[in-house]
XYZ file of N, CA and C in Angstrom:
156
model
N 0.992 -1.108 0.031
C -0.138 0.003 0.109
C 0.937 1.171 0.024
N 0.475 2.050 -0.721
C 1.310 3.660 -0.552
C 0.480 4.776 -0.461
N 0.624 5.625 0.029
C -0.177 6.792 0.558
C 0.598 7.818 -0.046
N -0.326 8.932 -0.694
C 0.280 10.026 -1.470
C -0.449 11.109 -0.953
N 0.046 12.248 -0.726
C -0.903 13.545 -0.431
C -1.001 13.580 1.026
N -1.770 14.870 1.570
C -2.075 15.037 2.774
C -3.276 15.521 2.665
N -4.090 15.468 3.709
C -5.261 15.899 4.186
C -6.485 15.480 3.196
N -7.229 16.140 2.564
C -8.261 15.723 1.699
C -7.754 15.466 0.378
N -6.494 15.547 -0.099
C -6.000 15.179 -1.201
C -5.180 13.879 -1.052
N -5.355 13.378 -0.004
C -4.690 11.741 0.167
C -4.941 10.792 -0.488
N -4.208 10.390 -1.161
C -4.769 9.099 -1.772
C -3.985 7.753 -1.642
N -4.990 6.570 -1.558
C -4.339 5.325 -1.174
C -4.303 4.491 -2.417
N -3.243 3.873 -2.485
C -2.937 2.877 -3.438
C -2.813 1.400 -3.129
N -3.762 0.702 -3.263
C -3.501 -0.850 -2.729
C -3.250 -1.929 -3.943
N -2.419 -2.652 -3.821
C -2.000 -3.623 -4.703
C -2.007 -5.084 -3.875
N -3.205 -5.852 -4.534
C -3.575 -7.229 -4.087
C -2.769 -8.349 -4.951
N -2.087 -9.073 -4.197
C -1.382 -10.085 -4.868
C -2.247 -11.512 -4.397
N -2.629 -12.208 -5.564
C -3.364 -13.443 -4.972
C -2.353 -14.569 -4.442
N -2.865 -15.025 -3.215
C -2.045 -16.219 -2.661
C -2.087 -17.407 -3.410
N -0.664 -17.999 -3.646
C -0.684 -19.127 -4.443
C -0.953 -20.452 -3.534
N -2.138 -21.089 -4.104
C -2.683 -22.370 -3.456
C -2.476 -23.393 -4.711
N -1.670 -24.560 -4.251
C -1.422 -25.604 -5.280
C -2.762 -26.449 -5.117
N -3.188 -26.982 -6.466
C -4.360 -27.889 -6.779
C -3.865 -29.148 -6.069
N -4.926 -29.749 -5.448
C -4.829 -31.057 -4.774
C -5.269 -32.252 -5.926
N -4.433 -32.968 -6.461
C -4.550 -33.741 -7.331
C -5.800 -34.855 -6.999
N -5.398 -35.338 -5.789
C -6.485 -36.347 -5.226
C -7.927 -35.943 -5.328
N -8.155 -34.522 -4.759
C -9.466 -34.065 -4.750
C -10.050 -33.609 -6.221
N -9.066 -33.328 -7.184
C -9.554 -32.922 -8.332
C -9.897 -34.235 -8.803
N -9.329 -35.252 -8.773
C -9.460 -36.529 -9.455
C -10.850 -37.233 -8.926
N -11.236 -37.109 -7.665
C -12.351 -37.596 -7.108
C -13.396 -36.929 -7.436
N -13.256 -35.405 -7.430
C -14.656 -34.609 -8.276
C -14.682 -34.775 -9.460
N -13.880 -35.267 -10.336
C -13.883 -35.520 -11.742
C -14.707 -36.900 -12.051
N -14.406 -37.749 -11.029
C -15.185 -39.173 -11.070
C -16.754 -38.870 -10.846
N -16.868 -37.761 -9.970
C -18.546 -37.590 -9.955
C -19.169 -36.782 -10.872
N -18.369 -36.242 -11.841
C -18.550 -35.697 -13.197
C -18.549 -33.972 -13.073
N -17.782 -33.509 -11.935
C -17.597 -32.124 -12.008
C -16.509 -31.822 -12.959
N -16.905 -30.634 -13.808
C -16.207 -30.259 -14.808
C -14.515 -29.914 -14.532
N -13.588 -30.089 -15.329
C -12.119 -29.828 -14.973
C -11.859 -28.450 -14.195
N -12.311 -27.515 -14.703
C -12.238 -26.145 -14.025
C -12.697 -25.978 -12.896
N -13.763 -26.366 -12.629
C -14.655 -26.272 -11.268
C -13.692 -27.307 -10.338
N -13.553 -28.503 -11.039
C -12.811 -29.215 -9.986
C -11.533 -28.838 -9.342
N -10.460 -28.132 -10.136
C -9.700 -27.636 -9.665
C -9.745 -26.400 -8.675
N -10.654 -25.452 -9.186
C -10.924 -24.525 -8.298
C -11.322 -24.954 -6.898
N -12.331 -26.005 -6.913
C -12.804 -26.458 -5.637
C -11.711 -27.128 -4.853
N -10.774 -27.942 -5.556
C -9.818 -28.542 -4.637
C -8.563 -27.451 -4.333
N -8.511 -26.486 -4.878
C -7.509 -25.592 -4.673
C -8.023 -24.681 -3.221
N -9.414 -24.570 -3.288
C -10.054 -23.958 -2.040
C -10.399 -24.768 -0.932
N -10.665 -26.135 -1.138
C -10.854 -27.070 0.018
C -9.938 -28.356 -0.311
N -8.611 -28.188 0.017
C -7.796 -29.294 -0.214
C -8.150 -30.263 0.781
N -7.911 -31.664 0.486
C -8.051 -32.691 1.465
C -7.218 -32.667 2.810
N -7.712 -32.933 3.791
C -6.778 -32.713 5.014
C -6.184 -34.204 5.431
N -5.009 -34.037 5.817
C -4.173 -35.328 6.317
C -4.317 -36.675 5.400
């Protein structure tokens, strides 16, 4: 984040960088077996990895 200016002229600049999350191949494979499309299976396996 950078801040420029003072008072009412102050501007805030945010830069968001997405966090890298690896795709879990086991979860992706299982979702694909249930008919989930490839893109949706990858997104789901990234957001909800298998535990232990």
